[in-house]
Coordinates of C-alpha atoms and ligand atoms in Angstrom, one line a residue:
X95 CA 126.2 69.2 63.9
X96 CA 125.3 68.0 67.3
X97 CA 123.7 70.9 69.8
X98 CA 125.4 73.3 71.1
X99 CA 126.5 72.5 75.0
X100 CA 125.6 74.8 78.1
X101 CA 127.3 75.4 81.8
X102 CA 125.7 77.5 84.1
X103 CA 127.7 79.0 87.1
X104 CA 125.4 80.9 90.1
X105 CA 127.2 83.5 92.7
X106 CA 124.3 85.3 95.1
X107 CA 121.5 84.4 96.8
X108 CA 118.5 81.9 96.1
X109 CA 116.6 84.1 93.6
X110 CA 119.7 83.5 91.1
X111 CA 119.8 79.9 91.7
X112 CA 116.3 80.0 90.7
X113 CA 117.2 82.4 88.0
X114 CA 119.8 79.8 87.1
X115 CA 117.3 76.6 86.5
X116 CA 115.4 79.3 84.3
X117 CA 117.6 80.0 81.9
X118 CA 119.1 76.2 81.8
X119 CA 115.0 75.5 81.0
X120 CA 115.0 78.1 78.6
X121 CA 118.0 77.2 76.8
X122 CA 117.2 73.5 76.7
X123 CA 114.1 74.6 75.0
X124 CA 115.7 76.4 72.4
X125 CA 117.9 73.7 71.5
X126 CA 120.9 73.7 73.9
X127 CA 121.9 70.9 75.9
X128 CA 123.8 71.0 79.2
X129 CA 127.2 70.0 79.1
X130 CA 128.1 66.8 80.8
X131 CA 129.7 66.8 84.0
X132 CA 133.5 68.1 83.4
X133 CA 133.7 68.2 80.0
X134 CA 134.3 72.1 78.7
X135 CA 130.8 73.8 77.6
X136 CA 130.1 75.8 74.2
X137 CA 128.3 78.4 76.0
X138 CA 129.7 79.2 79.5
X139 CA 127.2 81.4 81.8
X140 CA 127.9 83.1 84.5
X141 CA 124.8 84.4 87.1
X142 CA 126.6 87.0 89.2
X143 CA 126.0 89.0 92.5
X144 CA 126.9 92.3 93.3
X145 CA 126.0 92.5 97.0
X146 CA 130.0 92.2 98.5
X147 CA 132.6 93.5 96.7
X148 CA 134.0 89.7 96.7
X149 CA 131.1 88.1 95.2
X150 CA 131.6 91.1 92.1
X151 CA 135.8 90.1 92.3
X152 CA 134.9 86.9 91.5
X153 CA 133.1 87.1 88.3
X154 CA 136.4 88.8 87.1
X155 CA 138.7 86.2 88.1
X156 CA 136.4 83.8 86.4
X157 CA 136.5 85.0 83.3
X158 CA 140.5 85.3 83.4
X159 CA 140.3 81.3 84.1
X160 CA 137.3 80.3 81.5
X161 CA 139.8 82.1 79.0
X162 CA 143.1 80.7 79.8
X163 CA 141.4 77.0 80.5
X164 CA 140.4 77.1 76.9
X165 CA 144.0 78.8 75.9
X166 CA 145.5 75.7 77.5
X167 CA 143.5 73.2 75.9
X168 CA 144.1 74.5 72.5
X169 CA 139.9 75.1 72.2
X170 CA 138.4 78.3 70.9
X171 CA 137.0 80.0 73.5
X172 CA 133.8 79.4 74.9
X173 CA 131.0 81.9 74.1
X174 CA 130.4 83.7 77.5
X175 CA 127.3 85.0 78.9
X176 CA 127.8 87.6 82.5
X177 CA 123.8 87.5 84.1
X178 CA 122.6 88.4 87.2
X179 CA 123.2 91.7 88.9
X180 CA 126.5 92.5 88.2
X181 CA 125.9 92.5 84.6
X182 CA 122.7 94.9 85.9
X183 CA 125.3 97.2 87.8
X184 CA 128.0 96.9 85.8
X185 CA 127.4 96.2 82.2
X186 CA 129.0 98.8 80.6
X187 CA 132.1 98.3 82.5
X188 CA 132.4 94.5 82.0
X189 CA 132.6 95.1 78.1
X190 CA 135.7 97.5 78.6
X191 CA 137.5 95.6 81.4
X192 CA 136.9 92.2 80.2
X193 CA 136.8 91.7 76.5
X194 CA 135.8 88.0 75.6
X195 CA 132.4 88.4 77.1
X196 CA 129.8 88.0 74.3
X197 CA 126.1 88.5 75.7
X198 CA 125.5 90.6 79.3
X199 CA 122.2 90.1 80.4
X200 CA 120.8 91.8 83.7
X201 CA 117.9 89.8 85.6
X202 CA 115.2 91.2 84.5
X203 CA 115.8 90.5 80.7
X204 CA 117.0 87.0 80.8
X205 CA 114.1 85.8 79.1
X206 CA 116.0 87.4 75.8
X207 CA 118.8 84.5 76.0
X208 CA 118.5 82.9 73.1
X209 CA 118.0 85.9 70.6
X210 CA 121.0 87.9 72.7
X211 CA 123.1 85.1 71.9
X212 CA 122.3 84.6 68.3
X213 CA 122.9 88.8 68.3
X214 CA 125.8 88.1 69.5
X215 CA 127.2 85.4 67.1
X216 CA 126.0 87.5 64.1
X217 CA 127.3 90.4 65.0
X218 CA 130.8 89.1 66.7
X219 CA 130.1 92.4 69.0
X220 CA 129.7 91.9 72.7
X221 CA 125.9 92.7 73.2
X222 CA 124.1 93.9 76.1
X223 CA 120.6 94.0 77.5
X224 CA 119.8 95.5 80.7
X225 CA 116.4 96.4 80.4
X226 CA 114.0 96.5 83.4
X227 CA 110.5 95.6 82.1
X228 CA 108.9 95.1 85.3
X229 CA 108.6 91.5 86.0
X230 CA 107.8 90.6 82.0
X231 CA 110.2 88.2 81.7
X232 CA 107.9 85.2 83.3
X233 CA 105.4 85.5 81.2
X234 CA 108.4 85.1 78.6
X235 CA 109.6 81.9 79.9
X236 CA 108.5 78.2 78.9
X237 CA 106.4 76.9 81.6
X238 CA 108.6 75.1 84.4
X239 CA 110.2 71.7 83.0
X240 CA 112.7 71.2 86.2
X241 CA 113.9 67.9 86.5
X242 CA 112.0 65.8 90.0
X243 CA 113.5 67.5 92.9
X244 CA 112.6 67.5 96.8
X245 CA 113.1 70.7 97.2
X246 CA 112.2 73.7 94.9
X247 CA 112.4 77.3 95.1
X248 CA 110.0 79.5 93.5
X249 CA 110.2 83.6 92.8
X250 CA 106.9 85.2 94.0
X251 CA 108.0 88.6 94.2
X252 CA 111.6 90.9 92.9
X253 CA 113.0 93.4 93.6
X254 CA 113.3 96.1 96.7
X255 CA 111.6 99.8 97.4
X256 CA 113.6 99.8 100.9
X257 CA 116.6 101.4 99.8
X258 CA 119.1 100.1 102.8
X259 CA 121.7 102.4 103.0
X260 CA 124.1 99.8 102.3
X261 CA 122.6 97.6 100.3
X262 CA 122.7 97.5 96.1
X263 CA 119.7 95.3 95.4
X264 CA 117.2 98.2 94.7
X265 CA 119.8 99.4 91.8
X266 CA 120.4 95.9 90.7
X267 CA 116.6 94.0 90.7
X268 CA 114.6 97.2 90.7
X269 CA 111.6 98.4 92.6
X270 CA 109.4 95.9 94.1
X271 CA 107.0 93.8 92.1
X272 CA 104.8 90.8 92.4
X273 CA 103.7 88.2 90.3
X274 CA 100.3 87.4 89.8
X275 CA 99.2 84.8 92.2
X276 CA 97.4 82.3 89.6
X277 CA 101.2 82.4 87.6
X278 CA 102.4 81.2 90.6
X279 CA 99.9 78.6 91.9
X280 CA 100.5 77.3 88.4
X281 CA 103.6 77.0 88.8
X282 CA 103.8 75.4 92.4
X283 CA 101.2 72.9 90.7
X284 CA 103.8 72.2 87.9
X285 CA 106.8 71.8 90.3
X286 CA 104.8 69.7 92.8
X287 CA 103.3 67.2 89.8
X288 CA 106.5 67.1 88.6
X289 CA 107.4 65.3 92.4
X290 CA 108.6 68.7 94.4
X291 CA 107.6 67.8 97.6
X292 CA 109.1 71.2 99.7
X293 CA 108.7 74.7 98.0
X294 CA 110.3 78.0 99.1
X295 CA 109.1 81.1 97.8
X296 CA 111.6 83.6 97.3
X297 CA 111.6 86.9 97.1
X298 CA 114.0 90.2 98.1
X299 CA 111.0 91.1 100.7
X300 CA 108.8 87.8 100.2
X301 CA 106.6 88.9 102.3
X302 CA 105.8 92.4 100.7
X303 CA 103.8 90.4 97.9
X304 CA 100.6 91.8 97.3
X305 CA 98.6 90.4 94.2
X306 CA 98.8 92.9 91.8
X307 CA 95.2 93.6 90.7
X308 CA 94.2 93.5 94.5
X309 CA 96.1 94.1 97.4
X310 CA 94.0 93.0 100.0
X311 CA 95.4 90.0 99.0
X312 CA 98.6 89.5 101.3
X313 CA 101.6 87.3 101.5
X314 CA 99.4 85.4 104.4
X315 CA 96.7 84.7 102.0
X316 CA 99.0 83.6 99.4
X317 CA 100.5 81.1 102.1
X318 CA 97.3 79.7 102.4
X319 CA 96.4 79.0 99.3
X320 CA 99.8 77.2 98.7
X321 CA 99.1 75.2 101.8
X322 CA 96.4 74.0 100.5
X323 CA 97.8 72.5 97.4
X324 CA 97.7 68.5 97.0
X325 CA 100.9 66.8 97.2
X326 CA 102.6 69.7 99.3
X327 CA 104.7 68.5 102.0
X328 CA 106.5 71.0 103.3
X329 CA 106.4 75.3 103.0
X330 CA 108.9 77.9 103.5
X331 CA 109.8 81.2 102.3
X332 CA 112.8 83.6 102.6
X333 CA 113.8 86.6 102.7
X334 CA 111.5 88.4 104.8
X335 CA 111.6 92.0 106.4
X336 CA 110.7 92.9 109.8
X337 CA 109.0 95.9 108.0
X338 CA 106.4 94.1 106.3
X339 CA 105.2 91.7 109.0
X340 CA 101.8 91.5 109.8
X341 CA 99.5 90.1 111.9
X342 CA 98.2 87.7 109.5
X343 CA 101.3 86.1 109.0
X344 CA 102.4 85.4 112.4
X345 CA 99.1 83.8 112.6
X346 CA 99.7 81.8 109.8
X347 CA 102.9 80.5 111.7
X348 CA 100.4 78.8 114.1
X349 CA 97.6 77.7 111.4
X350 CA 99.6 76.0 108.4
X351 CA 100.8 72.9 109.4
X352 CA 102.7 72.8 106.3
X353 CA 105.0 75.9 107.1
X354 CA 107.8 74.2 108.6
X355 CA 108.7 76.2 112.2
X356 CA 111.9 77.9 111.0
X357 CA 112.4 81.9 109.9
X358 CA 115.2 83.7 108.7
X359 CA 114.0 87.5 109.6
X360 CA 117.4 89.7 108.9
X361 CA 118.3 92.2 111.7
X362 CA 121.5 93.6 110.4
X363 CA 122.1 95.0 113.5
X364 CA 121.3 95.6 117.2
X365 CA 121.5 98.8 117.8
X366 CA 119.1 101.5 117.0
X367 CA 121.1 104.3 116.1
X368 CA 123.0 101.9 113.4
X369 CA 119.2 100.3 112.1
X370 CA 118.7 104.1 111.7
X371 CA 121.7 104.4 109.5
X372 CA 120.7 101.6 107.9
X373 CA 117.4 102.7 106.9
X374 CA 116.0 99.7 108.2
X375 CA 112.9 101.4 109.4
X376 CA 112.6 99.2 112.6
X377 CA 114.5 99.5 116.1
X378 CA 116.0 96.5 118.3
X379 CA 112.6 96.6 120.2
X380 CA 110.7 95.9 117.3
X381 CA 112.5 92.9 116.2
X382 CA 112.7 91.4 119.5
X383 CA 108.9 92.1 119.9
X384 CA 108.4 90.4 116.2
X385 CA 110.5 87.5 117.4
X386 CA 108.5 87.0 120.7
X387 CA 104.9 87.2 118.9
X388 CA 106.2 84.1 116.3
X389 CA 107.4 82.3 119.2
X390 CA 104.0 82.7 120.2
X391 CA 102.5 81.5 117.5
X392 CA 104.5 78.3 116.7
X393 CA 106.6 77.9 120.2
X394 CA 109.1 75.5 118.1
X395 CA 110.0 77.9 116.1
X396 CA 113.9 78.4 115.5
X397 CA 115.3 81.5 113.8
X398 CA 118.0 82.5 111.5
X399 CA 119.1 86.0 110.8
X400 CA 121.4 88.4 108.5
X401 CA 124.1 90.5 110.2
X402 CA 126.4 93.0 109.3
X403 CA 129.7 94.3 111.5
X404 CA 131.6 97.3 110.9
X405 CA 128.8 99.4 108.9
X406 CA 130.3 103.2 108.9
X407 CA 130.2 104.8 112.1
X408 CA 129.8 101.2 114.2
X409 CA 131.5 102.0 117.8
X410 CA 132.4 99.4 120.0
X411 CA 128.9 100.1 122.3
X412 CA 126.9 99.7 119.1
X413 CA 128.4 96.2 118.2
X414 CA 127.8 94.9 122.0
X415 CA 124.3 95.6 121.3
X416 CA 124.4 93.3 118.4
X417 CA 126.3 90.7 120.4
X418 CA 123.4 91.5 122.9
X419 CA 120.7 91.3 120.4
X420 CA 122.0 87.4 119.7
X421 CA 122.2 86.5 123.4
X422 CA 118.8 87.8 124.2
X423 CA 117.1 85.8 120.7
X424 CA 119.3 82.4 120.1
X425 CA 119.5 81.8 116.5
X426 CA 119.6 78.5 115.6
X427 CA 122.0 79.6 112.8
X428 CA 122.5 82.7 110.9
X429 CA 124.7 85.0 107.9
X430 CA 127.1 87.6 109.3
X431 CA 129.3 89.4 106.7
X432 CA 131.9 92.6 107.0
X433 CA 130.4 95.4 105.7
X434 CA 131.6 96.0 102.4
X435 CA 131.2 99.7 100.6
X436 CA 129.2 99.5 97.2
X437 CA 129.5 101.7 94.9
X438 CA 126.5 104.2 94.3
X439 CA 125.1 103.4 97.8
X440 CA 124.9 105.9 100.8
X441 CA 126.7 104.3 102.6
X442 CA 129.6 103.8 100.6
X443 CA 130.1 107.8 100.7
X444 CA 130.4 108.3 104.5
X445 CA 133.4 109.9 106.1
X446 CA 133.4 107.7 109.5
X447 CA 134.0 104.1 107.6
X448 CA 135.3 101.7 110.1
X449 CA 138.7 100.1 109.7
X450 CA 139.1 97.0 107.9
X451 CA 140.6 95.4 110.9
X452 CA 138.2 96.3 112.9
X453 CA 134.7 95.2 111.2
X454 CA 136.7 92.0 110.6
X455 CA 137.4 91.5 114.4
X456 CA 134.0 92.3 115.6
X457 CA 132.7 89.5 112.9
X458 CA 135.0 86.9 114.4
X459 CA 133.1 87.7 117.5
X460 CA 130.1 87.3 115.9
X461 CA 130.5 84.3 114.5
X462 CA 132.1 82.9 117.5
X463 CA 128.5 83.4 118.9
X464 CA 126.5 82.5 116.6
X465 CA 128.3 79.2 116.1
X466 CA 127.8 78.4 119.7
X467 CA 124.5 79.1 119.4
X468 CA 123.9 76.6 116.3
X469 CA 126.0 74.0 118.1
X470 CA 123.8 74.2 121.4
X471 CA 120.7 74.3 119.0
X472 CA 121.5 71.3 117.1
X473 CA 122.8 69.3 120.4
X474 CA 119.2 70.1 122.2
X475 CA 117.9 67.5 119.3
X476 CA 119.6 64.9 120.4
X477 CA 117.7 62.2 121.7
X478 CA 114.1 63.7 119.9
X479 CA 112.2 62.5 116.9
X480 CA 111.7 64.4 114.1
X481 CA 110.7 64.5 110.5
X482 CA 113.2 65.1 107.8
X483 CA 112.8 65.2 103.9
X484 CA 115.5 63.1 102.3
X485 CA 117.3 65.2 99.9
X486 CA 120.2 63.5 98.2
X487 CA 122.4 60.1 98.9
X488 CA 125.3 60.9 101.7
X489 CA 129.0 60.2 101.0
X490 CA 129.1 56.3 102.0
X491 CA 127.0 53.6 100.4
X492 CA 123.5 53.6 102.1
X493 CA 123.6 57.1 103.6
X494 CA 121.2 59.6 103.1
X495 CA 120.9 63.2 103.9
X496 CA 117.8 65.1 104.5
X497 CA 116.7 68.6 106.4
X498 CA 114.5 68.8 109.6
X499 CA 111.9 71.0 109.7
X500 CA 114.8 73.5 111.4
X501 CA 116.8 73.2 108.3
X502 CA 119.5 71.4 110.0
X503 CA 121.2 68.2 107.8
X504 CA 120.4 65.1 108.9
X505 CA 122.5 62.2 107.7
X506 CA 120.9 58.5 108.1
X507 CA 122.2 55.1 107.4
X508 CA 119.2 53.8 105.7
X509 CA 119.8 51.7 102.3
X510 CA 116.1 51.9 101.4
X511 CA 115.5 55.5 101.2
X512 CA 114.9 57.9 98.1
X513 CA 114.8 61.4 97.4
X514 CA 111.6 63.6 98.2
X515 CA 110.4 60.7 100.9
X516 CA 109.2 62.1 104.7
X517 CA 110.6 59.8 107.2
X518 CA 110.8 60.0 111.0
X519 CA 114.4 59.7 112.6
X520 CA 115.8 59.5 116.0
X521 CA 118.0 62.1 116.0
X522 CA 121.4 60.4 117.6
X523 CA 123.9 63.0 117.4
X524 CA 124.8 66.5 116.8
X525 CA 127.8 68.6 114.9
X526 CA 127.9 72.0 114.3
X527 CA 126.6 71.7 110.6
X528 CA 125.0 68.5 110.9
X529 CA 122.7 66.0 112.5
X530 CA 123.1 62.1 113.3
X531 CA 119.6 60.6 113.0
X532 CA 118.3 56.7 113.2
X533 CA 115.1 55.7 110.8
X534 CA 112.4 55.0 113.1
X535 CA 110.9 51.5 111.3
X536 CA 107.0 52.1 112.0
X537 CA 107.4 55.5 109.9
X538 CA 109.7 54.6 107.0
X539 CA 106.9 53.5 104.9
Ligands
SAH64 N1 116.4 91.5 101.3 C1 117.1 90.9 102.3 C2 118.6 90.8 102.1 C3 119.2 90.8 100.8 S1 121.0 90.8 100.8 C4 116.9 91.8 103.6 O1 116.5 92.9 103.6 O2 117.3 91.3 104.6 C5 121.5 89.6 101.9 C6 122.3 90.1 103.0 O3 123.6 90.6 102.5 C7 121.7 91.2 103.8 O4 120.8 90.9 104.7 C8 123.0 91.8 104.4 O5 123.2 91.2 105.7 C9 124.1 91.5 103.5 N2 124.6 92.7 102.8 C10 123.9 93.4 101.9 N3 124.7 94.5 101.5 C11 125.9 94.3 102.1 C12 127.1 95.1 102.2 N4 127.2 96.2 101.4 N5 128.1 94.7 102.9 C13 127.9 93.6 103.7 N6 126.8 92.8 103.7 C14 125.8 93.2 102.9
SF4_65 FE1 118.8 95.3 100.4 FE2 117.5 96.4 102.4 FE3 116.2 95.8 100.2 FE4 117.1 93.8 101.8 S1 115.5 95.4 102.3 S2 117.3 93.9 99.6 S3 119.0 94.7 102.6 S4 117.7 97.3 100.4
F3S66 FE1 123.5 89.1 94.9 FE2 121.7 90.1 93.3 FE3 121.0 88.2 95.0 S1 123.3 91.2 94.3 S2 122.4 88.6 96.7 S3 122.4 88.0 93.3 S4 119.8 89.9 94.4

């Protein structure tokens, strides 16, 4: 009998993409093999997010459109795995409202794959594990086998103690917890010999890690020590709180060379009564006065933020603080979403909930901004050099793409080029999601 095939679908944020490659390692291990490129998979899983009622919708629809694919095809169904947080948030619920799942697994027990699926199989039951043994399930894992990639990301730290008022990730990752930092040197030893040349550590507050044992060991001293590693090229990390800034760490913006000069720090907001409602635990004045001391330490710094409009009780002077907030900073790009009420969150439960319309309105604003703001950001490169780590091969025959240190695409017609190579480009012209950039001969080596 020849293996049994695998597809792996992510919704969400970074840490499930990185959940995603995981599980694909862990399955591969046990015997699975990924199923080729549009051909119908054995085993299809899905790693969901909860954070926007649409993200949860579309798990749901999915599952309708895994079954009837397979109906129309005249296959047996494939075997279907929910992961991620809405299987976390939702378990029990998924097994009454959509029958023809077989294994739901929440995020901290994915490590259990294999053995959930065989439980599964034996006992033609739909089976469910949603345990939350803090931060066991690395230790569970095989060791990193990720195919060569530029780019890698790497979880350092889960979960979230900061209980936003409108936000589900505390219910769905669990409290805050950080791995130990040899697990993760070792890792970021095994992604860059395996040709990584860019790492990202992840985490929902990446920089609340502490090592574990001893907590005078901060996210800034774990920065350094990564910095330090042979073969690194480049270092980011994402998502950070204002909250759990510290001095160190804007410092380290001006020591490490390798931590490119680009931060996403989410505001949410712009005005202080609504960061109150939030539970954000910072004011406008704090973030403003974060931003200036980066831009302090590493002047060519660009930032990139998280907004929300419409959160309940958002009047009109509130949101032109937030429109005010962007003026005053210039992001170079950002994420702005409606609010969206989530069940079990405080949020969710207040009487003064803004219209539909209206959250929807003030985002078009918003965005309006914030795209002017990446377009004038990305034509002020024009006519600079920079550096840019090729990622992948563009749409036409000798095109390449790669990211500036400012996360912005860069597209070059160069034949010669390769994934995971630093060049040095001209940077010729500017679109709102993309760059135009020239090699520059004496660096292509
Ligand atoms: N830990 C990160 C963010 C995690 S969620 C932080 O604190 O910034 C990513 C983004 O989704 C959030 O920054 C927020 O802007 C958005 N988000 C979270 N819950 C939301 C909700 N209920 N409605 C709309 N947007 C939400
Ligand atoms: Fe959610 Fe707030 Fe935690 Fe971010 S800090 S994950 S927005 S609760
Ligand atoms: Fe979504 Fe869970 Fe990430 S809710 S944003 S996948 S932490």
């Amino acid at each position: 009998m020849s293996p049994r095939s695998f597809a792996i679908r992510s919704y969400g944020c970074q840490m499930n993409v990185y959940d995603s490659e995981r599980m694909a390692e862990l399955l591969r291990a046990s015997g699975f093999v990924e199923a080729e490129e549009g051909r119908a998979a054995d085993i299809a899983l899905l790693n969901t997010c909860h954070i926007r009622e649409k993200a949860t919708e579309k798990l749901y629809s999915d599952i309708g459109r895994i079954r009837s694919a397979a109906m129309a095809e005249g296959r047996r169904r494939p075997t279907v795995v929910v992961a991620g947080c809405v299987a976390q948030a939702e378990g029990a619920e998924i097994r009454t409202r959509a029958p023809g799942v077989d294994v739901i697994v929440g995020p901290q027990a994915y490590h259990r794959l294999p053995q959930l699926l065989l439980e599964a199989e034996r006992s033609g039951r739909a089976v469910l594990d949603t345990d939350m043994p803090e931060i066991a399930k690395f230790a569970a894992l095989p060791p990193r086998a990720q195919r060569a990639r530029p780019s890698a990301f790497l979880t350092i730290q889960e979960g979230c103690d900061k209980f936003c008022t409108f936000c589900v990730v505390p219910y769905t990752r669990g409290a805050e917890a950080s791995r130990p930092a040899a697990d993760i040197l070792a890792e970021a030893r095994a992604l860059l010999h395996a040709g990584t040349v860019e790492l990202t550590l992840i985490g929902q507050n990446v920089n609340a890690w502490s090592e574990p044992s001893d907590p005078s060991r901060d996210f800034a001293w774990l920065l350094g020590e990564i910095a330090a590693l042979p073969g690194l090229g480049r270092l980011r990390y994402t998502t950070s709180h204002p909250r759990d800034v510290t001095d160190a760490l804007i410092a380290a913006h001006g020591q490490l060379a390798a931590l490119m000069p680009f931060l996403h720090l989410p505001v949410q907001s712009g005005s202080d009564r609504i960061l109150a409602a939030m539970n954000r635990r910072h004011g406008r004045r704090d973030y403003l006065a974060l931003v200036a001391r980066f831009r302090a330490a590493r002047p060519d710094l660009a930032l990139s933020s998280d907004f929300i409009t419409g959160f309940p009780g958002e009047t009109e002077e509130d949101f032109a603080e937030t429109l005010a907030l962007v003026e005053e900073v210039g992001f170079a790009q950002a994420y702005s979403f409606r609010y969206s009420p989530r069940p079990g969150t405080p949020a969710a439960d207040r009487a003064d909930q803004v219209p539909a319309s209206v959250a929807a309105e003030r985002l078009a604003r918003l965005q309006a901004l914030l795209a002017h703001q990446q377009l004038a950001f990305n034509r002020a490169h024009v006519g600079t050099e920079t550096e840019i780590l090729v990622e992948r091969p563009g749409r036409h025959a000798g095109q390449w793409i790669g990211k500036s240190p400012w996360m912005q695409s860069v597209v070059v017609e160069a034949p010669g080029l390769a994934p995971g190579v630093l060049v040095q480009v001209a940077i010729t012209g500017a679109g709102p999601n993309s760059l135009a950039g020239r090699l520059v001969a004496a660096a292509a080596a």
